[in-house]
Amino acid sequence: LAIMRAAWADELGETVVGPAPVRSPGPPVWVGGNSVAAMRRAIALGAGWSPFPASPRTAAAVGTAPIADLDALAAAIDRFRGLARDAGRDPDGFDVCVTPFSHPAHREVVDPGALVAEARTLAEIGVTWCAFRAPESAWADYGAAIGGVGQ
């Protein structure tokens, strides 16, 4: 991430292939992962943190901390904010993006009402962005449920 930022700022002394960022000093970077190490990377180098729902079994399989429900997510966000404060960063200056528990990426779940209800709860505990996958056949239903998007 540090090298990416240096490249975007043209500080490497080499020509970087590809388009220059539209934003200065480059695009906001969200660091993913549930571990304390991922939190610290997000605080040191990122503009946001992206934890993900993970049962204890899934967490063990991918080598991260479990976040199995809303209470565990709220506790993780509190820990992230505390680490940000300890590092001298404004904990409110970070985005937090998560996949809603009701709409995991590995299943084709289509329940617009549940998504909207969970998004409200997620916002209350500090989530600023939700990432979810809607099957193409459900786009119109999702758009209608969240206020006419896509109509």
mmCIF file of N, CA and C in Angstrom, residues 17-98:
data_model
loop_
_atom_site.group_PDB
_atom_site.id
_atom_site.type_symbol
_atom_site.label_atom_id
_atom_site.label_comp_id
_atom_site.label_asym_id
_atom_site.label_seq_id
_atom_site.Cartn_x
_atom_site.Cartn_y
_atom_site.Cartn_z
ATOM 1 N N VAL A 17 3.033 2.742 -15.316
ATOM 2 C CA VAL A 17 2.144 2.438 -16.423
ATOM 3 C C VAL A 17 0.710 2.444 -15.925
ATOM 4 N N GLY A 18 -0.142 3.096 -16.674
ATOM 5 C CA GLY A 18 -1.553 3.130 -16.313
ATOM 6 C C GLY A 18 -2.010 4.550 -16.085
ATOM 7 N N PRO A 19 -3.295 4.711 -15.975
ATOM 8 C CA PRO A 19 -3.815 6.070 -15.781
ATOM 9 C C PRO A 19 -3.463 6.615 -14.394
ATOM 10 N N ALA A 20 -3.275 7.905 -14.339
ATOM 11 C CA ALA A 20 -3.023 8.564 -13.057
ATOM 12 C C ALA A 20 -4.343 8.637 -12.288
ATOM 13 N N PRO A 21 -4.282 8.615 -10.969
ATOM 14 C CA PRO A 21 -5.512 8.710 -10.193
ATOM 15 C C PRO A 21 -6.221 10.036 -10.447
ATOM 16 N N VAL A 22 -7.524 9.985 -10.422
ATOM 17 C CA VAL A 22 -8.331 11.183 -10.593
ATOM 18 C C VAL A 22 -8.263 12.032 -9.332
ATOM 19 N N ARG A 23 -8.140 11.375 -8.204
ATOM 20 C CA ARG A 23 -8.093 12.018 -6.896
ATOM 21 C C ARG A 23 -6.674 12.138 -6.403
ATOM 22 N N SER A 24 -6.377 13.202 -5.742
ATOM 23 C CA SER A 24 -5.067 13.348 -5.139
ATOM 24 C C SER A 24 -5.198 13.116 -3.642
ATOM 25 N N PRO A 25 -4.376 12.313 -3.030
ATOM 26 C CA PRO A 25 -3.162 11.686 -3.519
ATOM 27 C C PRO A 25 -3.396 10.312 -4.134
ATOM 28 N N GLY A 26 -4.605 9.950 -4.416
ATOM 29 C CA GLY A 26 -4.955 8.652 -4.992
ATOM 30 C C GLY A 26 -6.305 8.222 -4.455
ATOM 31 N N PRO A 27 -6.781 7.096 -4.905
ATOM 32 C CA PRO A 27 -8.100 6.642 -4.445
ATOM 33 C C PRO A 27 -8.062 6.235 -2.975
ATOM 34 N N PRO A 28 -9.194 6.339 -2.296
ATOM 35 C CA PRO A 28 -9.233 5.849 -0.919
ATOM 36 C C PRO A 28 -9.067 4.336 -0.922
ATOM 37 N N VAL A 29 -8.293 3.833 -0.002
ATOM 38 C CA VAL A 29 -8.026 2.397 0.086
ATOM 39 C C VAL A 29 -8.705 1.849 1.332
ATOM 40 N N TRP A 30 -9.492 0.817 1.140
ATOM 41 C CA TRP A 30 -10.104 0.111 2.266
ATOM 42 C C TRP A 30 -9.333 -1.185 2.449
ATOM 43 N N VAL A 31 -8.927 -1.456 3.666
ATOM 44 C CA VAL A 31 -8.179 -2.667 3.981
ATOM 45 C C VAL A 31 -9.145 -3.686 4.564
ATOM 46 N N GLY A 32 -9.134 -4.880 4.000
ATOM 47 C CA GLY A 32 -10.043 -5.929 4.445
ATOM 48 C C GLY A 32 -9.390 -6.886 5.417
ATOM 49 N N GLY A 33 -10.223 -7.524 6.219
ATOM 50 C CA GLY A 33 -9.760 -8.532 7.165
ATOM 51 C C GLY A 33 -10.293 -8.267 8.555
ATOM 52 N N ASN A 34 -10.402 -9.311 9.324
ATOM 53 C CA ASN A 34 -10.974 -9.221 10.669
ATOM 54 C C ASN A 34 -9.936 -9.156 11.775
ATOM 55 N N SER A 35 -8.698 -9.449 11.456
ATOM 56 C CA SER A 35 -7.665 -9.535 12.488
ATOM 57 C C SER A 35 -7.245 -8.155 12.977
ATOM 58 N N VAL A 36 -6.601 -8.132 14.126
ATOM 59 C CA VAL A 36 -6.045 -6.892 14.649
ATOM 60 C C VAL A 36 -4.979 -6.362 13.683
ATOM 61 N N ALA A 37 -4.216 -7.257 13.065
ATOM 62 C CA ALA A 37 -3.212 -6.819 12.087
ATOM 63 C C ALA A 37 -3.872 -6.085 10.921
ATOM 64 N N ALA A 38 -5.003 -6.598 10.441
ATOM 65 C CA ALA A 38 -5.727 -5.926 9.349
ATOM 66 C C ALA A 38 -6.249 -4.568 9.814
ATOM 67 N N MET A 39 -6.744 -4.514 11.040
ATOM 68 C CA MET A 39 -7.208 -3.237 11.585
ATOM 69 C C MET A 39 -6.069 -2.227 11.619
ATOM 70 N N ARG A 40 -4.911 -2.669 12.085
ATOM 71 C CA ARG A 40 -3.748 -1.767 12.183
ATOM 72 C C ARG A 40 -3.292 -1.301 10.793
ATOM 73 N N ARG A 41 -3.337 -2.202 9.796
ATOM 74 C CA ARG A 41 -2.994 -1.805 8.420
ATOM 75 C C ARG A 41 -3.972 -0.749 7.917
ATOM 76 N N ALA A 42 -5.260 -0.961 8.180
ATOM 77 C CA ALA A 42 -6.274 0.011 7.744
ATOM 78 C C ALA A 42 -6.027 1.367 8.388
ATOM 79 N N ILE A 43 -5.680 1.363 9.659
ATOM 80 C CA ILE A 43 -5.442 2.619 10.388
ATOM 81 C C ILE A 43 -4.182 3.310 9.872
ATOM 82 N N ALA A 44 -3.141 2.543 9.617
ATOM 83 C CA ALA A 44 -1.874 3.133 9.184
ATOM 84 C C ALA A 44 -1.894 3.573 7.725
ATOM 85 N N LEU A 45 -2.579 2.819 6.873
ATOM 86 C CA LEU A 45 -2.438 3.046 5.435
ATOM 87 C C LEU A 45 -3.747 3.252 4.688
ATOM 88 N N GLY A 46 -4.858 3.117 5.362
ATOM 89 C CA GLY A 46 -6.125 3.141 4.650
ATOM 90 C C GLY A 46 -7.044 4.279 5.015
ATOM 91 N N ALA A 47 -8.118 4.354 4.239
ATOM 92 C CA ALA A 47 -9.189 5.307 4.500
ATOM 93 C C ALA A 47 -10.407 4.593 5.059
ATOM 94 N N GLY A 48 -10.330 3.269 5.080
ATOM 95 C CA GLY A 48 -11.454 2.498 5.586
ATOM 96 C C GLY A 48 -11.037 1.083 5.919
ATOM 97 N N TRP A 49 -11.945 0.415 6.611
ATOM 98 C CA TRP A 49 -11.723 -0.965 7.042
ATOM 99 C C TRP A 49 -12.907 -1.787 6.574
ATOM 100 N N SER A 50 -12.640 -2.991 6.074
ATOM 101 C CA SER A 50 -13.689 -3.847 5.557
ATOM 102 C C SER A 50 -13.623 -5.237 6.182
ATOM 103 N N PRO A 51 -14.230 -5.391 7.363
ATOM 104 C CA PRO A 51 -14.324 -6.719 7.958
ATOM 105 C C PRO A 51 -15.385 -7.528 7.209
ATOM 106 N N PHE A 52 -15.456 -8.814 7.481
ATOM 107 C CA PHE A 52 -16.467 -9.637 6.818
ATOM 108 C C PHE A 52 -17.037 -10.664 7.788
ATOM 109 N N PRO A 53 -18.313 -11.024 7.588
ATOM 110 C CA PRO A 53 -18.904 -12.048 8.437
ATOM 111 C C PRO A 53 -18.108 -13.351 8.321
ATOM 112 N N ALA A 54 -17.767 -13.931 9.459
ATOM 113 C CA ALA A 54 -17.020 -15.183 9.475
ATOM 114 C C ALA A 54 -17.365 -15.966 10.725
ATOM 115 N N SER A 55 -17.931 -17.142 10.526
ATOM 116 C CA SER A 55 -18.184 -18.044 11.654
ATOM 117 C C SER A 55 -16.835 -18.491 12.200
ATOM 118 N N PRO A 56 -16.806 -19.052 13.394
ATOM 119 C CA PRO A 56 -15.527 -19.556 13.905
ATOM 120 C C PRO A 56 -14.863 -20.550 12.941
ATOM 121 N N ARG A 57 -15.654 -21.387 12.307
ATOM 122 C CA ARG A 57 -15.099 -22.371 11.358
ATOM 123 C C ARG A 57 -14.489 -21.668 10.137
ATOM 124 N N THR A 58 -15.223 -20.714 9.568
ATOM 125 C CA THR A 58 -14.710 -19.967 8.421
ATOM 126 C C THR A 58 -13.475 -19.177 8.807
ATOM 127 N N ALA A 59 -13.517 -18.536 9.961
ATOM 128 C CA ALA A 59 -12.374 -17.736 10.422
ATOM 129 C C ALA A 59 -11.124 -18.605 10.565
ATOM 130 N N ALA A 60 -11.274 -19.801 11.125
ATOM 131 C CA ALA A 60 -10.134 -20.705 11.268
ATOM 132 C C ALA A 60 -9.602 -21.126 9.896
ATOM 133 N N ALA A 61 -10.502 -21.347 8.944
ATOM 134 C CA ALA A 61 -10.087 -21.786 7.610
ATOM 135 C C ALA A 61 -9.314 -20.711 6.860
ATOM 136 N N VAL A 62 -9.667 -19.457 7.066
ATOM 137 C CA VAL A 62 -8.988 -18.376 6.332
ATOM 138 C C VAL A 62 -7.969 -17.620 7.189
ATOM 139 N N GLY A 63 -7.833 -18.011 8.442
ATOM 140 C CA GLY A 63 -6.816 -17.415 9.305
ATOM 141 C C GLY A 63 -7.117 -16.003 9.749
ATOM 142 N N THR A 64 -8.355 -15.767 10.164
ATOM 143 C CA THR A 64 -8.721 -14.441 10.653
ATOM 144 C C THR A 64 -9.553 -14.584 11.914
ATOM 145 N N ALA A 65 -9.999 -13.481 12.443
ATOM 146 C CA ALA A 65 -10.831 -13.491 13.649
ATOM 147 C C ALA A 65 -12.289 -13.718 13.257
ATOM 148 N N PRO A 66 -13.016 -14.448 14.075
ATOM 149 C CA PRO A 66 -14.436 -14.635 13.767
ATOM 150 C C PRO A 66 -15.250 -13.373 14.019
ATOM 151 N N ILE A 67 -16.201 -13.137 13.156
ATOM 152 C CA ILE A 67 -17.238 -12.117 13.349
ATOM 153 C C ILE A 67 -18.516 -12.802 12.890
ATOM 154 N N ALA A 68 -19.191 -13.452 13.833
ATOM 155 C CA ALA A 68 -20.302 -14.338 13.483
ATOM 156 C C ALA A 68 -21.676 -13.690 13.569
ATOM 157 N N ASP A 69 -21.756 -12.499 14.167
ATOM 158 C CA ASP A 69 -23.073 -11.874 14.310
ATOM 159 C C ASP A 69 -22.907 -10.374 14.549
ATOM 160 N N LEU A 70 -24.020 -9.683 14.660
ATOM 161 C CA LEU A 70 -23.988 -8.224 14.836
ATOM 162 C C LEU A 70 -23.264 -7.797 16.106
ATOM 163 N N ASP A 71 -23.444 -8.549 17.194
ATOM 164 C CA ASP A 71 -22.756 -8.201 18.445
ATOM 165 C C ASP A 71 -21.239 -8.296 18.277
ATOM 166 N N ALA A 72 -20.775 -9.359 17.604
ATOM 167 C CA ALA A 72 -19.335 -9.511 17.376
ATOM 168 C C ALA A 72 -18.815 -8.407 16.457
ATOM 169 N N LEU A 73 -19.612 -8.021 15.456
ATOM 170 C CA LEU A 73 -19.211 -6.928 14.568
ATOM 171 C C LEU A 73 -19.127 -5.617 15.336
ATOM 172 N N ALA A 74 -20.117 -5.341 16.184
ATOM 173 C CA ALA A 74 -20.099 -4.111 16.982
ATOM 174 C C ALA A 74 -18.860 -4.072 17.878
ATOM 175 N N ALA A 75 -18.518 -5.206 18.480
ATOM 176 C CA ALA A 75 -17.323 -5.265 19.328
ATOM 177 C C ALA A 75 -16.056 -5.038 18.497
ATOM 178 N N ALA A 76 -16.013 -5.603 17.290
ATOM 179 C CA ALA A 76 -14.842 -5.414 16.421
ATOM 180 C C ALA A 76 -14.714 -3.952 16.000
ATOM 181 N N ILE A 77 -15.839 -3.310 15.686
ATOM 182 C CA ILE A 77 -15.794 -1.891 15.316
ATOM 183 C C ILE A 77 -15.316 -1.056 16.497
ATOM 184 N N ASP A 78 -15.780 -1.379 17.692
ATOM 185 C CA ASP A 78 -15.303 -0.670 18.886
ATOM 186 C C ASP A 78 -13.793 -0.853 19.057
ATOM 187 N N ARG A 79 -13.321 -2.076 18.834
ATOM 188 C CA ARG A 79 -11.883 -2.330 18.954
ATOM 189 C C ARG A 79 -11.114 -1.534 17.899
ATOM 190 N N PHE A 80 -11.617 -1.528 16.667
ATOM 191 C CA PHE A 80 -10.993 -0.759 15.593
ATOM 192 C C PHE A 80 -10.898 0.721 15.968
ATOM 193 N N ARG A 81 -11.983 1.265 16.474
ATOM 194 C CA ARG A 81 -12.003 2.679 16.861
ATOM 195 C C ARG A 81 -11.002 2.955 17.985
ATOM 196 N N GLY A 82 -10.900 2.054 18.938
ATOM 197 C CA GLY A 82 -9.927 2.200 20.016
ATOM 198 C C GLY A 82 -8.502 2.165 19.495
ATOM 199 N N LEU A 83 -8.212 1.258 18.572
ATOM 200 C CA LEU A 83 -6.876 1.192 17.974
ATOM 201 C C LEU A 83 -6.564 2.467 17.192
ATOM 202 N N ALA A 84 -7.576 3.007 16.510
ATOM 203 C CA ALA A 84 -7.378 4.264 15.769
ATOM 204 C C ALA A 84 -7.032 5.395 16.739
ATOM 205 N N ARG A 85 -7.786 5.485 17.842
ATOM 206 C CA ARG A 85 -7.494 6.521 18.847
ATOM 207 C C ARG A 85 -6.078 6.352 19.393
ATOM 208 N N ASP A 86 -5.714 5.100 19.709
ATOM 209 C CA ASP A 86 -4.375 4.830 20.244
ATOM 210 C C ASP A 86 -3.277 5.238 19.260
ATOM 211 N N ALA A 87 -3.584 5.174 17.962
ATOM 212 C CA ALA A 87 -2.611 5.534 16.928
ATOM 213 C C ALA A 87 -2.646 7.027 16.594
ATOM 214 N N GLY A 88 -3.480 7.777 17.323
ATOM 215 C CA GLY A 88 -3.572 9.210 17.078
ATOM 216 C C GLY A 88 -4.416 9.577 15.871
ATOM 217 N N ARG A 89 -5.265 8.651 15.430
ATOM 218 C CA ARG A 89 -6.140 8.901 14.278
ATOM 219 C C ARG A 89 -7.571 9.109 14.765
ATOM 220 N N ASP A 90 -8.323 9.887 14.018
ATOM 221 C CA ASP A 90 -9.726 10.123 14.331
ATOM 222 C C ASP A 90 -10.525 8.876 13.962
ATOM 223 N N PRO A 91 -11.102 8.182 14.924
ATOM 224 C CA PRO A 91 -11.834 6.955 14.601
ATOM 225 C C PRO A 91 -13.054 7.194 13.713
ATOM 226 N N ASP A 92 -13.563 8.419 13.704
ATOM 227 C CA ASP A 92 -14.704 8.730 12.846
ATOM 228 C C ASP A 92 -14.271 9.094 11.430
ATOM 229 N N GLY A 93 -12.974 9.133 11.177
ATOM 230 C CA GLY A 93 -12.466 9.485 9.859
ATOM 231 C C GLY A 93 -12.330 8.304 8.914
ATOM 232 N N PHE A 94 -12.795 7.124 9.320
ATOM 233 C CA PHE A 94 -12.676 5.922 8.512
ATOM 234 C C PHE A 94 -14.054 5.436 8.067
ATOM 235 N N ASP A 95 -14.116 4.922 6.844
ATOM 236 C CA ASP A 95 -15.292 4.180 6.420
ATOM 237 C C ASP A 95 -15.179 2.767 6.954
ATOM 238 N N VAL A 96 -16.324 2.150 7.214
ATOM 239 C CA VAL A 96 -16.380 0.736 7.570
ATOM 240 C C VAL A 96 -17.363 0.097 6.600
ATOM 241 N N CYS A 97 -16.876 -0.846 5.812
ATOM 242 C CA CYS A 97 -17.697 -1.512 4.804
ATOM 243 C C CYS A 97 -17.796 -2.993 5.144
ATOM 244 N N VAL A 98 -19.020 -3.513 5.174
ATOM 245 C CA VAL A 98 -19.215 -4.917 5.520
ATOM 246 C C VAL A 98 -20.307 -5.523 4.640
#
